[in-house]
Coordinates of N, CA and C in Angstrom, one line a residue:
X1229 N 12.0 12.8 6.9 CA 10.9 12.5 7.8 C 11.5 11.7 9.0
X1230 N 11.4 12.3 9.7 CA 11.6 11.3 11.2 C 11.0 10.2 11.6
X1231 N 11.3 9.0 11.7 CA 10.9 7.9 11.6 C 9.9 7.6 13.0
X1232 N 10.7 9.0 14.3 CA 9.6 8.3 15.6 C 7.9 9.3 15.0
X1233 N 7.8 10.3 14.6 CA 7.0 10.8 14.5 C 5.9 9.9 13.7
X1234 N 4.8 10.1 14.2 CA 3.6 9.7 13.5 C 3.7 10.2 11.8
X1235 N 3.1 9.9 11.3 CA 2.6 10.7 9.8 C 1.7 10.9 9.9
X1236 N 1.0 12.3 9.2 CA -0.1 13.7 9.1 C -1.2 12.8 8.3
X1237 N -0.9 12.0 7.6 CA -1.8 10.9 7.4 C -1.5 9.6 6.4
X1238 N -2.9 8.9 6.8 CA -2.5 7.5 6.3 C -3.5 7.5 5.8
X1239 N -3.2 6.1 4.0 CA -3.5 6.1 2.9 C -3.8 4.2 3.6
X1240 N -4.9 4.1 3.4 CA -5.0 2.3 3.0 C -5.7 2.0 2.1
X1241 N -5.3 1.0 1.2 CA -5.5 0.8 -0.1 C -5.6 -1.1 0.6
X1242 N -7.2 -1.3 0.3 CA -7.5 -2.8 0.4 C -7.1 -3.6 -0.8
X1243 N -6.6 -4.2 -0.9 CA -6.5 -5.4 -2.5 C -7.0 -6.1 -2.4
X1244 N -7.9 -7.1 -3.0 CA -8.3 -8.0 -3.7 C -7.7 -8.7 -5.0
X1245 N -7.2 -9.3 -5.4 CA -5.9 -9.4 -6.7 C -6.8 -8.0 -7.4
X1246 N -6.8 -7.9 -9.0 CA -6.9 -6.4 -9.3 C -5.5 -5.8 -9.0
X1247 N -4.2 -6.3 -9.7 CA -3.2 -6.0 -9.2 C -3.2 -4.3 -10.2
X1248 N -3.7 -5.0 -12.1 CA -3.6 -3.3 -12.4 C -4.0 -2.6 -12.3
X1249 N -5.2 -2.5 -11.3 CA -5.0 -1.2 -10.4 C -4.2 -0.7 -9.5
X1250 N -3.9 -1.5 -8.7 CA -3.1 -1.1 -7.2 C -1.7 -0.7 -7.8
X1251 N -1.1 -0.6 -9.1 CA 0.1 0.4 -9.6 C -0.4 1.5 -9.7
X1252 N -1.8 2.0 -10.1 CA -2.1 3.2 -10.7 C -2.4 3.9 -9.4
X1253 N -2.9 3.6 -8.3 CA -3.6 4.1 -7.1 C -2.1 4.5 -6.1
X1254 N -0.7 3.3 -6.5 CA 0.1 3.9 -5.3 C 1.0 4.8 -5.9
X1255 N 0.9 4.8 -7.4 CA 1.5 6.0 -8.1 C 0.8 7.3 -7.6
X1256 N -0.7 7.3 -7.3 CA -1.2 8.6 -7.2 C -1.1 8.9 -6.1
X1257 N -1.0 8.3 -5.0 CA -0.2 8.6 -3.6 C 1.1 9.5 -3.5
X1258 N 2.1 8.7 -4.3 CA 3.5 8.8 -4.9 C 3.4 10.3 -5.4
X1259 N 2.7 10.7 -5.8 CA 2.6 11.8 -7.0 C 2.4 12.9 -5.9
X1260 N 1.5 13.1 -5.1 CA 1.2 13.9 -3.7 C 2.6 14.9 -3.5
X1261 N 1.8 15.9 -3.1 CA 3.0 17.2 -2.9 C 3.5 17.0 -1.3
X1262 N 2.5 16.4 -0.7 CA 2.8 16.3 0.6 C 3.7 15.1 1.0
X1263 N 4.2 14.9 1.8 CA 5.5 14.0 1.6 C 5.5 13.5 3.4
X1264 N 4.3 13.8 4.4 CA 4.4 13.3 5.6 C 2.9 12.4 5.5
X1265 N 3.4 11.1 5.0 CA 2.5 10.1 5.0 C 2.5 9.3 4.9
X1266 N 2.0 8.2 4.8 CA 2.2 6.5 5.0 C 1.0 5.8 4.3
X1267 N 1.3 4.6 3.7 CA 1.2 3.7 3.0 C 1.1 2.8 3.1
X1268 N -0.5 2.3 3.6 CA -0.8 0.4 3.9 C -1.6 -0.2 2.7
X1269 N -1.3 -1.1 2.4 CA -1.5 -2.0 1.3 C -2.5 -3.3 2.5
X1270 N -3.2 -3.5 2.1 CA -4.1 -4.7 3.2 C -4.3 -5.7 1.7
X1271 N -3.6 -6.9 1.9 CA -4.1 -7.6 0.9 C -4.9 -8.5 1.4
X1272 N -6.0 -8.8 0.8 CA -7.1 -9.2 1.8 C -7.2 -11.2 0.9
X1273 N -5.9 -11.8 1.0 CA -6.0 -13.2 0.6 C -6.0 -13.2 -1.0
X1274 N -5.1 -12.3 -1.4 CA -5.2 -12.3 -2.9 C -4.9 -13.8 -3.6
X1275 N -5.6 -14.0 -4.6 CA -4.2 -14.9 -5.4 C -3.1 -14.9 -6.5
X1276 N -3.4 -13.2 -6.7 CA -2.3 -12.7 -7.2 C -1.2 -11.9 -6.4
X1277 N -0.1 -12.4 -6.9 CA 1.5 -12.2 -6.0 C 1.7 -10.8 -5.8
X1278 N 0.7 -10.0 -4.7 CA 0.9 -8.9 -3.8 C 2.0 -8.9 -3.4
X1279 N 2.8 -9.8 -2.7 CA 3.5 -9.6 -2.1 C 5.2 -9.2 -3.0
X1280 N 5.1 -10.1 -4.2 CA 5.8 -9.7 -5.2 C 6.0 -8.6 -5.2
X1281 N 4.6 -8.4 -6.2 CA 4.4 -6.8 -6.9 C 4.6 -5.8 -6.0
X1282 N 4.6 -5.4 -4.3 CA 4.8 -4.7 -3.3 C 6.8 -4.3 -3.4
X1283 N 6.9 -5.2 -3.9 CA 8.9 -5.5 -3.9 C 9.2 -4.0 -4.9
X1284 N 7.9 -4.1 -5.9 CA 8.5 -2.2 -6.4 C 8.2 -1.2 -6.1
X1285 N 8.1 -1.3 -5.0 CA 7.4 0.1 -4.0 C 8.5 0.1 -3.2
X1286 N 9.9 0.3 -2.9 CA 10.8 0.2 -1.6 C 10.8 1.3 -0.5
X1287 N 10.0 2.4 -1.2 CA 9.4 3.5 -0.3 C 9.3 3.5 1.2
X1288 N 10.3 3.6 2.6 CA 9.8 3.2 3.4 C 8.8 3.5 4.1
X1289 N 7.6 4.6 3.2 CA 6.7 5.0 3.9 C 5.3 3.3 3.5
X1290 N 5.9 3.3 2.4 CA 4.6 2.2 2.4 C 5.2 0.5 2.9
X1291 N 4.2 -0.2 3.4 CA 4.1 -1.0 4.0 C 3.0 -1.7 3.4
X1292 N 3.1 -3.2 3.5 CA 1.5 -4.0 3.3 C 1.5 -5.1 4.3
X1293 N 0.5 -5.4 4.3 CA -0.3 -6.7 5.5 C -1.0 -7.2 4.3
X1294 N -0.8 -8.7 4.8 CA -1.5 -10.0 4.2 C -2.1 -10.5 5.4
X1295 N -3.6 -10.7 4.7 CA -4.3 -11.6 5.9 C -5.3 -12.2 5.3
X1296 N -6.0 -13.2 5.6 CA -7.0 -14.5 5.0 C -8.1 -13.6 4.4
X1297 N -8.5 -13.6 3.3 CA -9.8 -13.1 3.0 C -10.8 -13.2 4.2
X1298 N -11.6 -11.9 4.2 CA -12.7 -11.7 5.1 C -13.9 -11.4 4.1
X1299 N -13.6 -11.6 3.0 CA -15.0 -11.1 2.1 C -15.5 -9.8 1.6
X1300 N -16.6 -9.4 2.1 CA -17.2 -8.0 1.9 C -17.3 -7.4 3.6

């Protein structure tokens, strides 16, 4: 994949801790036949170590943002 090209599409996955989900959900991204797409993780002020658990994803399609809880 060419890095200047856009990707055909984007996947955002909001967190709230609920970290054992967020394995199961970026595996099923991972799993996808299509292979032109990207991966935002929004952790929305977790208090479980997102940023950790993101360390086993090195994929450079996925990416995450941390930002202060906004609620609902």
């Amino acid at each position: 994949m060419n890095e200047l090209l856009t990707p055909i599409v984007s996947v955002v996955i909001p967190v709230y801790n609920r970290l054992h989900y967020l394995s199961a959900t970026i595996e099923g991204v991972l799993a996808q036949t299509l292979v032109d797409w990207e991966l935002i993780v929004v952790d929305d002020g977790s208090v479980e170590d997102v940023v950790g658990f993101m360390e086993n994803y090195p994929d450079r399609r996925i990416r995450s943002i941390r930002q202060d809880n906004q609620g609902n």
